[in-house]
Amino acid sequence: MDRRSFEHLLTHQSSRRRFLGAGLAAATSAVSFRGAPTRAAGDPRSTRVIRRPQFAAYPFALGVASGDPTPDGIVLWTRLAPGPLTGGGMAPEPVGVCWEISRDDAFSDIVQRGSVTAAPELAHSVHVDVAGLEPAREYAYRFMAGDEVSPTGRTKTAPAADAPLARLRFASVSCANWEHGYFSAYRHLGGEEIDFALCLGDYIYEYAADAPFEGREEGPVRLHTGGEAMTLEDYRTRHALYKTDPDLQAAHHAMPWIVTWDDHEVENDYAGAMSENGDPQEVFLARRAAAYQAYYEHMPLRPSSMPHGPDARLYRRLTFGDLAEFNVLDTRQYRTDQQCGDVGSRCEASLDPAMTLTGPEQEVWLFDGLAKSDARWNVIAQQVMMAQLDGEPSPTEQLFNHDQWDGYPLARQRLLDHLDSAGVGNPVVLTGDVHSAWVADLKLDFDDPASPTVGTEFVTASVTSYNRFGTRLRFLLGINPHFAFYDDAHGYTRCEITPDFWTTDYLALDSVENPDTEIETIASFVVENGKTGAVTG
Ligand code: FE
Ligand code: CA
């Protein structure tokens, strides 16, 4: 390592400490280089860091991951867990972990290395916020602890800010219920030549083993372990179970991920501090804190997303040259509770302007960012369907899913009006949640087909999670003319962006019950620069 990157790392690491609460300071601030004496900084009574740990089993059983590419940085993640399903299998002591990032897979051209402390307070997870890298460059990275070396991950930084960019490729995924199938979509995703993966939520499901799932009669393809996740230990074990999957690891090892959560990372259909079944708020917030912490511990997120109790700042913005800006939203943590029941006609209570999915602060942040952006394509990566979807064929009646933007119509109208009035360039909304694939034009007035289209929405299918409607929902395309596509297969969505065109391919698996299943592109849609709305590609 040259002197400049050494100094850079030191400044960088010390600035990181400002984010940390006192209790967690020891967990991530200790930095040293191989051979240097190491103590967890900030706490004079801190335990000595174990430099030469012995493991009962391979400690990198959960693989590695990287995420949130910036023009000069990337987050590298791993967690020491020799016993992934039995509490991690680590003694409650801080352990030194070394990391390396290289221009080549053979690690003969290492550009930075360092060491960090994997602390028991964070389940011996490691989040290295690497800076000082070159833009738009591929790197390989790995970790070492004791005599053990992690698998090698591959990652890529973002292009320089405002630099002309000819092409960006990524794929969105959502909804991967372990019990409903094999993660073949992740295996195929790992083989894609793309810049990053985008996870739009339901990365895990909190349900108990062999839990019933509405409308699903088949037994599980494979079982969750334990009961419904409630405690920090439960959520850690659930994340660890998912991360033992070789297909999921392959997708993380192949590219950086940009992740956000939906409801199942905590509890089905929760809204802010409201649980699904009306638990006392302090009880639910303790559960949310446990779930958020376990999520952070298992994801390649910057320390700025580290939870403080039940609060975590997950919404953020990532920019790729002059081509695209991604606004990654959190529509769970700050939402007001849905009114008018789960599904049904719109009621008076949902027409309150205070009804919100983003919360007022995130809404201001989003509107501000969209208005200021010079990017050719402006992406809103979020969880639940934004386009109005009326399930009632009768013209005088309506049937809406109130967990989606349809339950928050005035907040949606404010956003659509803003896309229009602020002249936001080429808005594209990316969505997950509904376990099916959809394409929609976002209309200024959904009830008037002649109304302007102010954005395009691409909803990705589920990786595995069951879709109880199957092909029966196709009739909705006829009564909601702003929709262009519906499909019930599992898979993922691949997007290619150039200055002139946005192309979205829908990829569908043959079966989620066959681990060797093939995947094929079943539909493609194109948005032309300056012409909002999707046409069949
Ligand atoms: Fe889901
Ligand atoms: Ca969901």
Coordinates of C-alpha atoms and ligand atoms in Angstrom, one line a residue:
M1 CA 0.0 0.0 0.0
D2 CA 1.4 3.4 -0.8
R3 CA 1.5 6.2 1.7
R4 CA -1.4 8.2 0.1
S5 CA -3.9 5.4 0.4
F6 CA -2.7 4.6 3.9
E7 CA -3.3 8.1 5.0
H8 CA -6.6 8.2 3.1
L9 CA -7.8 5.1 4.9
L10 CA -6.9 6.5 8.3
T11 CA -8.8 9.8 7.7
H12 CA -11.6 7.9 6.2
Q13 CA -11.9 5.5 9.1
S14 CA -11.7 8.2 11.7
S15 CA -14.5 10.3 10.0
R16 CA -16.6 7.1 10.1
R17 CA -16.6 7.1 13.8
R18 CA -18.8 10.2 14.0
F19 CA -21.7 8.0 12.8
L20 CA -21.3 5.5 15.6
G21 CA -23.1 5.3 18.9
A22 CA -20.8 4.8 21.9
G23 CA -21.9 1.2 22.3
L24 CA -21.0 0.3 18.8
A25 CA -17.8 2.4 18.5
A26 CA -15.6 -0.5 19.5
A27 CA -17.2 -2.6 16.9
T28 CA -16.0 -0.8 13.8
S29 CA -13.6 1.9 14.5
A30 CA -10.5 -0.2 15.4
V31 CA -8.2 0.0 12.4
S32 CA -4.7 -1.2 12.1
F33 CA -2.5 -2.8 9.5
R34 CA -1.0 -6.2 9.6
G35 CA 1.7 -6.3 12.3
A36 CA 0.5 -3.2 14.1
P37 CA -0.7 -3.6 17.6
T38 CA -4.5 -3.5 17.7
R39 CA -6.9 -2.4 20.3
A40 CA -10.5 -1.4 19.9
A41 CA -10.3 2.4 20.0
G42 CA -12.5 4.6 22.1
D43 CA -13.0 2.4 25.1
P44 CA -10.1 2.1 27.6
R45 CA -11.6 -1.1 29.0
S46 CA -12.1 -2.6 25.6
T47 CA -11.3 -6.3 25.2
R48 CA -8.2 -7.2 23.3
V49 CA -8.8 -8.0 19.7
I50 CA -8.1 -11.7 18.9
R51 CA -5.5 -11.5 16.1
R52 CA -5.0 -15.2 15.4
P53 CA -8.4 -16.7 15.9
Q54 CA -9.0 -20.5 15.6
F55 CA -12.2 -21.5 14.1
A56 CA -14.1 -24.8 14.6
A57 CA -15.3 -24.6 11.0
Y58 CA -14.9 -22.4 8.0
P59 CA -15.7 -18.8 9.2
F60 CA -16.7 -17.4 5.8
A61 CA -19.7 -19.8 5.4
L62 CA -21.9 -16.8 4.5
G63 CA -19.7 -15.6 1.6
V64 CA -18.8 -12.0 0.9
A65 CA -20.7 -9.1 -0.7
S66 CA -20.1 -5.6 -1.9
G67 CA -22.4 -2.7 -2.4
D68 CA -23.3 0.9 -3.0
P69 CA -20.7 1.8 -5.6
T70 CA -19.6 5.4 -5.8
P71 CA -17.0 6.8 -8.2
D72 CA -14.2 6.2 -5.7
G73 CA -15.6 3.7 -3.3
I74 CA -17.4 0.5 -2.5
V75 CA -18.6 -1.2 0.7
L76 CA -17.1 -4.7 1.3
W77 CA -19.0 -7.0 3.6
T78 CA -18.5 -10.3 5.3
R79 CA -19.5 -12.0 8.6
L80 CA -17.5 -14.5 10.5
A81 CA -20.0 -17.3 11.2
P82 CA -18.5 -20.8 11.5
G83 CA -21.8 -22.0 12.9
P84 CA -24.3 -20.0 10.8
L85 CA -27.5 -21.6 12.2
T86 CA -26.3 -21.9 15.8
G87 CA -25.8 -18.3 16.7
G88 CA -22.8 -17.8 14.4
G89 CA -20.5 -20.1 16.3
M90 CA -18.1 -17.3 17.5
A91 CA -16.9 -16.7 21.1
P92 CA -18.1 -13.2 22.3
E93 CA -14.8 -11.5 21.6
P94 CA -13.7 -9.0 18.9
V95 CA -11.7 -10.6 16.1
G96 CA -9.3 -9.0 13.6
V97 CA -10.2 -9.4 10.0
C98 CA -7.9 -8.4 7.1
W99 CA -9.2 -7.3 3.7
E100 CA -7.6 -6.8 0.3
I101 CA -8.9 -5.2 -2.9
S102 CA -7.1 -5.8 -6.1
R103 CA -7.2 -4.9 -9.8
D104 CA -6.9 -8.6 -10.7
D105 CA -8.4 -11.9 -9.5
A106 CA -5.0 -13.3 -8.6
F107 CA -4.4 -10.5 -6.1
S108 CA -1.1 -9.7 -7.7
D109 CA -2.1 -6.0 -8.1
I110 CA -3.5 -5.1 -4.7
V111 CA -4.5 -1.4 -4.5
Q112 CA -5.6 -1.3 -0.8
R113 CA -5.6 -3.6 2.2
G114 CA -6.3 -3.1 5.9
S115 CA -7.7 -4.7 8.9
V116 CA -10.9 -4.1 10.9
T117 CA -12.5 -5.6 13.9
A118 CA -15.4 -8.0 13.7
A119 CA -17.2 -7.3 16.9
P120 CA -19.7 -9.6 18.7
E121 CA -22.1 -6.6 19.1
L122 CA -22.6 -6.7 15.3
A123 CA -22.5 -10.5 15.0
H124 CA -18.9 -10.4 13.9
S125 CA -19.9 -8.7 10.7
V126 CA -17.5 -6.5 8.8
H127 CA -18.4 -3.4 6.7
V128 CA -15.3 -1.9 5.1
D129 CA -16.1 1.5 3.5
V130 CA -13.3 1.6 0.9
A131 CA -12.5 4.9 -0.7
G132 CA -9.8 6.2 -3.0
L133 CA -10.5 3.7 -5.8
E134 CA -10.7 4.5 -9.5
P135 CA -14.0 5.2 -11.2
A136 CA -15.8 2.6 -13.4
R137 CA -13.2 -0.1 -12.6
E138 CA -13.7 -3.7 -11.7
Y139 CA -11.9 -5.0 -8.6
A140 CA -11.6 -8.3 -6.8
Y141 CA -11.7 -8.5 -3.0
R142 CA -11.3 -11.0 -0.2
F143 CA -11.0 -11.2 3.6
M144 CA -8.7 -13.2 5.9
A145 CA -9.1 -14.2 9.5
G146 CA -6.6 -16.5 11.3
D147 CA -5.5 -19.0 8.6
E148 CA -8.7 -18.7 6.7
V149 CA -9.3 -16.9 3.4
S150 CA -12.8 -15.9 2.2
P151 CA -14.2 -16.6 -1.3
T152 CA -13.2 -13.9 -3.8
G153 CA -15.8 -11.4 -4.7
R154 CA -15.9 -9.2 -7.8
T155 CA -17.1 -5.6 -7.7
K156 CA -17.1 -2.4 -9.7
T157 CA -17.1 1.3 -8.8
A158 CA -19.4 3.8 -10.4
P159 CA -18.3 6.1 -13.2
A160 CA -16.9 9.5 -12.4
A161 CA -19.6 12.0 -11.4
D162 CA -21.1 13.8 -14.5
A163 CA -18.8 11.8 -16.8
P164 CA -20.4 10.9 -20.1
L165 CA -21.6 7.3 -19.8
A166 CA -22.6 5.2 -22.8
R167 CA -24.2 2.3 -21.0
L168 CA -25.3 1.1 -17.6
R169 CA -26.7 -2.4 -16.9
F170 CA -28.2 -3.8 -13.8
A171 CA -31.0 -6.2 -12.7
S172 CA -33.7 -5.8 -10.1
V173 CA -34.8 -8.6 -7.8
S174 CA -37.4 -8.9 -5.0
C175 CA -39.3 -11.4 -2.8
A176 CA -37.2 -14.5 -2.3
N177 CA -39.1 -16.8 0.1
W178 CA -36.7 -19.6 1.0
E179 CA -39.6 -22.1 1.5
H180 CA -41.2 -21.5 -1.9
G181 CA -38.3 -22.5 -4.1
Y182 CA -34.7 -22.6 -5.0
F183 CA -32.8 -19.4 -5.7
S184 CA -32.1 -20.2 -9.3
A185 CA -32.9 -16.7 -10.3
Y186 CA -29.9 -15.6 -8.2
R187 CA -27.7 -18.2 -9.9
H188 CA -28.6 -16.8 -13.3
L189 CA -28.2 -13.3 -12.1
G190 CA -24.7 -14.1 -11.0
G191 CA -23.9 -15.0 -14.5
E192 CA -25.1 -11.7 -16.0
E193 CA -22.5 -9.2 -17.4
I194 CA -24.0 -6.3 -15.5
D195 CA -22.8 -3.4 -13.3
F196 CA -24.9 -4.2 -10.2
A197 CA -27.9 -5.9 -8.7
L198 CA -30.7 -3.9 -7.1
C199 CA -32.8 -5.6 -4.4
L200 CA -36.2 -4.0 -3.9
G201 CA -37.1 -5.9 -0.7
D202 CA -38.3 -9.1 0.9
Y203 CA -34.7 -10.4 0.8
I204 CA -35.7 -12.7 3.7
Y205 CA -39.1 -13.7 5.0
E206 CA -39.7 -13.7 8.8
Y207 CA -42.3 -16.5 8.8
A208 CA -42.0 -19.6 11.0
A209 CA -40.9 -22.9 9.4
D210 CA -43.6 -24.5 7.2
A211 CA -45.8 -21.4 7.6
P212 CA -49.0 -21.3 5.6
F213 CA -49.0 -18.7 2.7
E214 CA -52.2 -17.3 1.5
G215 CA -53.6 -19.5 -1.4
R216 CA -50.6 -21.8 -1.5
E217 CA -51.5 -25.5 -0.9
E218 CA -48.2 -27.1 -1.9
G219 CA -45.8 -28.0 0.9
P220 CA -42.5 -26.1 1.2
V221 CA -39.8 -26.8 -1.3
R222 CA -37.4 -26.4 1.7
L223 CA -37.8 -25.3 5.2
H224 CA -37.0 -22.3 7.2
T225 CA -35.5 -23.0 10.6
G226 CA -37.3 -22.0 13.8
G227 CA -40.4 -20.0 14.6
E228 CA -41.4 -16.6 13.3
A229 CA -38.4 -14.2 13.7
M230 CA -39.0 -11.9 16.7
T231 CA -35.6 -11.4 18.4
L232 CA -32.2 -10.3 17.2
E233 CA -31.0 -13.9 17.4
D234 CA -33.9 -15.0 15.3
Y235 CA -33.3 -12.5 12.6
R236 CA -29.6 -13.2 12.6
T237 CA -30.2 -16.9 12.1
R238 CA -32.8 -16.2 9.3
H239 CA -30.4 -14.0 7.4
A240 CA -27.6 -16.5 7.9
L241 CA -29.8 -19.3 6.6
Y242 CA -30.5 -17.3 3.4
K243 CA -26.8 -16.4 3.0
T244 CA -25.8 -20.1 3.1
D245 CA -27.5 -20.6 -0.2
P246 CA -24.8 -21.0 -2.9
D247 CA -26.9 -19.4 -5.6
L248 CA -27.4 -16.3 -3.5
Q249 CA -23.7 -16.2 -2.6
A250 CA -22.9 -16.5 -6.3
A251 CA -25.0 -13.4 -7.1
H252 CA -23.3 -11.4 -4.3
H253 CA -19.8 -12.7 -5.3
A254 CA -20.3 -11.6 -8.9
M255 CA -21.3 -7.9 -8.6
P256 CA -22.1 -5.1 -6.1
W257 CA -25.6 -4.9 -4.8
I258 CA -27.8 -1.9 -3.9
V259 CA -30.3 -3.0 -1.4
T260 CA -33.5 -1.7 0.2
W261 CA -36.0 -3.5 2.4
D262 CA -39.8 -4.0 2.3
D263 CA -42.0 -5.5 5.0
H264 CA -40.8 -9.1 5.3
E265 CA -37.3 -8.1 6.6
V266 CA -39.4 -7.2 9.7
E267 CA -43.0 -8.3 9.6
N268 CA -45.7 -8.8 6.9
D269 CA -47.4 -5.5 6.0
Y270 CA -46.1 -3.4 8.9
A271 CA -46.4 0.4 8.6
G272 CA -44.0 2.6 10.6
A273 CA -44.4 1.7 14.2
M274 CA -47.6 -0.3 13.6
S275 CA -47.4 -4.1 13.5
E276 CA -49.6 -6.1 11.3
N277 CA -51.6 -7.4 14.3
G278 CA -51.6 -4.3 16.5
D279 CA -48.8 -5.2 19.0
P280 CA -48.1 -2.4 21.6
Q281 CA -45.9 0.1 19.9
E282 CA -42.9 -0.3 22.2
V283 CA -43.0 -4.1 21.7
F284 CA -43.1 -3.8 17.9
L285 CA -40.4 -1.1 17.9
A286 CA -38.1 -3.5 19.8
R287 CA -38.8 -6.1 17.2
R288 CA -38.1 -3.6 14.4
A289 CA -34.8 -2.6 16.0
A290 CA -33.7 -6.3 16.1
A291 CA -34.8 -6.8 12.5
Y292 CA -33.1 -3.6 11.3
Q293 CA -29.8 -4.5 13.1
A294 CA -29.7 -8.0 11.7
Y295 CA -30.4 -6.6 8.2
Y296 CA -27.5 -4.1 8.6
E297 CA -25.3 -6.9 9.9
H298 CA -25.9 -9.0 6.7
M299 CA -25.9 -6.4 4.0
P300 CA -23.1 -4.4 2.2
L301 CA -24.3 -1.1 3.6
R302 CA -22.3 1.9 4.6
P303 CA -22.0 2.6 8.4
S304 CA -24.3 5.6 7.7
S305 CA -27.2 3.1 7.5
M306 CA -26.4 1.5 10.8
P307 CA -29.5 1.4 12.9
H308 CA -29.9 3.4 16.1
G309 CA -32.5 1.5 18.0
P310 CA -35.6 1.1 15.8
D311 CA -34.4 3.8 13.4
A312 CA -32.1 3.4 10.4
R313 CA -31.4 5.7 7.5
L314 CA -31.7 3.5 4.5
Y315 CA -32.9 5.9 1.8
R316 CA -30.1 7.2 -0.3
R317 CA -29.0 8.4 -3.7
L318 CA -26.5 6.8 -6.1
T319 CA -25.3 8.4 -9.3
F320 CA -23.8 6.8 -12.4
G321 CA -22.0 9.4 -14.5
D322 CA -24.3 11.7 -16.4
L323 CA -26.6 8.8 -17.3
A324 CA -28.6 7.8 -14.3
E325 CA -29.4 8.8 -10.7
F326 CA -31.0 6.2 -8.4
N327 CA -33.2 7.4 -5.6
V328 CA -33.4 4.3 -3.3
L329 CA -36.5 4.7 -1.1
D330 CA -37.7 3.2 2.2
T331 CA -41.5 3.1 2.1
R332 CA -41.9 1.1 5.3
Q333 CA -40.2 2.8 8.1
Y334 CA -42.0 6.2 7.9
R335 CA -45.3 5.2 6.4
T336 CA -48.6 6.0 8.1
D337 CA -50.9 3.0 8.6
Q338 CA -53.1 2.1 5.7
Q339 CA -56.8 3.0 6.0
C340 CA -59.9 1.5 4.4
G341 CA -58.8 -2.1 5.1
D342 CA -56.3 -4.2 3.2
V343 CA -58.2 -4.4 -0.1
G344 CA -61.3 -2.5 -1.2
S345 CA -62.7 0.7 -2.4
R346 CA -61.1 4.0 -1.5
C347 CA -62.5 5.5 1.6
E348 CA -62.5 9.1 3.0
A349 CA -59.7 8.4 5.5
S350 CA -57.1 7.6 2.7
L351 CA -57.8 11.0 1.2
D352 CA -56.0 12.7 4.0
P353 CA -52.9 14.5 2.7
A354 CA -50.9 13.3 5.8
M355 CA -51.2 9.7 4.5
T356 CA -47.7 8.9 3.4
L357 CA -45.4 6.1 2.4
T358 CA -42.2 8.0 2.6
G359 CA -42.8 10.3 5.5
P360 CA -42.4 14.0 5.1
E361 CA -38.6 14.2 5.4
Q362 CA -37.9 11.6 2.8
E363 CA -40.5 13.2 0.5
V364 CA -38.7 16.5 0.7
W365 CA -35.4 14.8 0.1
L366 CA -36.8 12.9 -2.9
F367 CA -38.5 16.0 -4.5
D368 CA -35.4 18.1 -3.9
G369 CA -33.1 15.5 -5.5
L370 CA -35.3 14.9 -8.5
A371 CA -35.6 18.7 -9.1
K372 CA -31.8 19.2 -8.9
S373 CA -30.8 16.2 -10.9
D374 CA -29.1 16.6 -14.3
A375 CA -29.1 12.9 -15.0
R376 CA -30.6 11.7 -18.3
W377 CA -32.6 9.0 -16.5
N378 CA -34.0 9.5 -13.0
V379 CA -34.8 6.3 -11.2
I380 CA -37.0 5.8 -8.1
A381 CA -36.1 2.4 -6.8
Q382 CA -38.8 1.4 -4.3
Q383 CA -41.0 -1.3 -2.9
V384 CA -44.7 -1.2 -3.7
M385 CA -46.6 -0.7 -6.9
M386 CA -47.1 3.0 -7.8
A387 CA -49.5 2.8 -10.7
Q388 CA -53.2 2.7 -9.9
L389 CA -54.4 -0.8 -10.3
D390 CA -58.2 -1.3 -10.0
G391 CA -59.2 -4.9 -9.6
E392 CA -63.0 -4.3 -10.1
P393 CA -64.3 -4.6 -13.7
S394 CA -67.5 -2.6 -12.9
P395 CA -67.0 1.0 -13.9
T396 CA -68.9 2.2 -10.8
E397 CA -66.9 0.3 -8.2
Q398 CA -63.2 0.0 -7.4
L399 CA -61.0 -2.5 -5.7
F400 CA -57.6 -1.3 -4.6
N401 CA -54.7 -2.9 -2.6
H402 CA -54.2 -0.3 0.2
D403 CA -50.7 -1.5 1.1
Q404 CA -49.5 0.0 -2.3
W405 CA -49.5 3.6 -3.4
D406 CA -53.2 3.1 -4.1
G407 CA -53.8 3.4 -0.3
Y408 CA -51.9 6.8 -0.3
P409 CA -53.4 8.5 -3.3
L410 CA -52.6 12.1 -2.4
A411 CA -48.9 11.4 -1.6
R412 CA -48.8 9.7 -5.0
Q413 CA -50.4 12.6 -6.7
R414 CA -47.9 15.0 -5.2
L415 CA -45.0 12.9 -6.6
L416 CA -46.6 12.6 -10.1
D417 CA -47.3 16.3 -10.1
H418 CA -43.7 17.0 -9.1
L419 CA -42.3 14.7 -11.9
D420 CA -44.3 16.9 -14.3
S421 CA -43.9 20.4 -12.9
A422 CA -40.2 20.1 -12.0
G423 CA -39.4 18.7 -15.4
V424 CA -37.7 15.6 -14.1
G425 CA -35.8 14.0 -16.9
N426 CA -37.1 10.5 -17.9
P427 CA -38.5 9.3 -14.6
V428 CA -38.5 5.5 -14.2
V429 CA -39.9 3.7 -11.1
L430 CA -38.7 0.3 -10.2
T431 CA -40.8 -1.8 -7.9
G432 CA -41.1 -5.3 -6.3
D433 CA -43.5 -6.7 -3.7
V434 CA -46.4 -8.2 -5.8
H435 CA -44.7 -11.5 -6.8
S436 CA -45.5 -10.8 -10.5
A437 CA -44.2 -8.7 -13.3
W438 CA -45.9 -5.6 -14.6
V439 CA -45.2 -2.6 -16.9
A440 CA -47.2 0.6 -16.5
D441 CA -47.3 4.2 -17.7
L442 CA -47.6 6.5 -14.8
K443 CA -50.4 8.9 -15.6
L444 CA -50.9 12.3 -14.2
D445 CA -54.6 11.2 -13.9
F446 CA -55.0 7.5 -13.9
D447 CA -58.8 7.8 -14.5
D448 CA -58.2 9.7 -17.8
P449 CA -56.4 7.7 -20.5
A450 CA -55.7 10.9 -22.3
S451 CA -53.9 12.4 -19.4
P452 CA -50.1 12.9 -19.8
T453 CA -47.7 10.0 -18.9
V454 CA -45.2 11.4 -16.4
G455 CA -43.1 8.2 -15.7
T456 CA -42.7 4.6 -16.5
E457 CA -42.9 1.8 -13.9
F458 CA -41.2 -1.6 -14.2
V459 CA -42.4 -4.1 -11.5
T460 CA -40.1 -7.1 -11.1
A461 CA -41.4 -10.7 -10.5
S462 CA -40.4 -12.6 -7.4
V463 CA -37.3 -14.7 -7.1
T464 CA -39.4 -17.5 -5.6
S465 CA -42.3 -16.1 -3.6
Y466 CA -45.7 -17.5 -4.4
N467 CA -48.1 -15.7 -6.7
R468 CA -51.6 -16.9 -5.7
F469 CA -53.3 -15.3 -8.8
G470 CA -51.4 -17.0 -11.6
T471 CA -52.5 -16.0 -15.1
R472 CA -55.9 -15.0 -13.9
L473 CA -54.8 -11.4 -13.4
R474 CA -54.3 -10.8 -17.1
F475 CA -57.9 -9.4 -17.3
L476 CA -56.6 -6.4 -15.3
L477 CA -54.7 -5.2 -18.3
G478 CA -58.0 -4.7 -20.1
I479 CA -59.6 -2.6 -17.4
N480 CA -56.4 -0.6 -16.5
P481 CA -55.3 0.6 -19.9
H482 CA -52.1 2.3 -18.6
F483 CA -50.7 -1.2 -18.0
A484 CA -48.8 -2.9 -20.8
F485 CA -47.7 -6.2 -19.3
Y486 CA -48.5 -8.8 -16.6
D487 CA -46.8 -12.1 -16.1
D488 CA -46.9 -14.5 -13.2
A489 CA -43.6 -16.4 -13.6
H490 CA -40.7 -16.1 -11.2
G491 CA -37.4 -14.5 -12.2
Y492 CA -35.9 -11.0 -12.4
T493 CA -35.7 -7.9 -14.5
R494 CA -32.7 -6.8 -16.4
C495 CA -32.2 -3.2 -17.5
E496 CA -29.8 -1.6 -20.0
I497 CA -29.6 2.2 -20.1
T498 CA -28.0 4.3 -22.8
P499 CA -28.4 8.0 -23.5
D500 CA -31.1 7.3 -26.0
F501 CA -32.9 4.2 -24.7
W502 CA -33.9 2.4 -21.6
T503 CA -34.5 -1.4 -22.3
T504 CA -36.1 -3.7 -19.7
D505 CA -36.0 -7.5 -20.2
Y506 CA -38.2 -9.7 -18.2
L507 CA -36.5 -13.0 -17.4
A508 CA -38.6 -16.0 -16.3
L509 CA -37.6 -19.3 -14.7
D510 CA -39.1 -22.7 -15.9
S511 CA -39.7 -23.7 -12.2
V512 CA -38.5 -22.7 -8.8
E513 CA -38.9 -26.3 -7.6
N514 CA -36.1 -27.6 -9.9
P515 CA -32.7 -26.3 -8.7
D516 CA -31.2 -26.6 -12.2
T517 CA -34.0 -24.7 -13.9
E518 CA -33.3 -22.6 -17.0
I519 CA -34.2 -19.0 -17.5
E520 CA -35.4 -17.1 -20.6
T521 CA -36.3 -13.6 -21.7
I522 CA -40.1 -13.5 -22.1
A523 CA -40.7 -9.8 -22.8
S524 CA -38.7 -6.6 -23.5
F525 CA -39.8 -3.0 -23.2
V526 CA -38.2 0.1 -24.4
V527 CA -38.5 3.7 -23.2
E528 CA -37.1 6.3 -25.6
N529 CA -35.3 9.4 -24.2
G530 CA -37.8 12.2 -23.9
K531 CA -40.8 9.9 -24.6
T532 CA -42.1 8.8 -21.3
G533 CA -43.9 5.4 -21.3
A534 CA -42.9 1.9 -22.4
V535 CA -43.3 0.3 -25.8
T536 CA -42.8 -3.3 -26.6
G537 CA -39.1 -3.9 -27.5
Ligands
FE1 FE -42.8 -10.4 -1.0
CA2 CA -43.6 -7.1 0.4

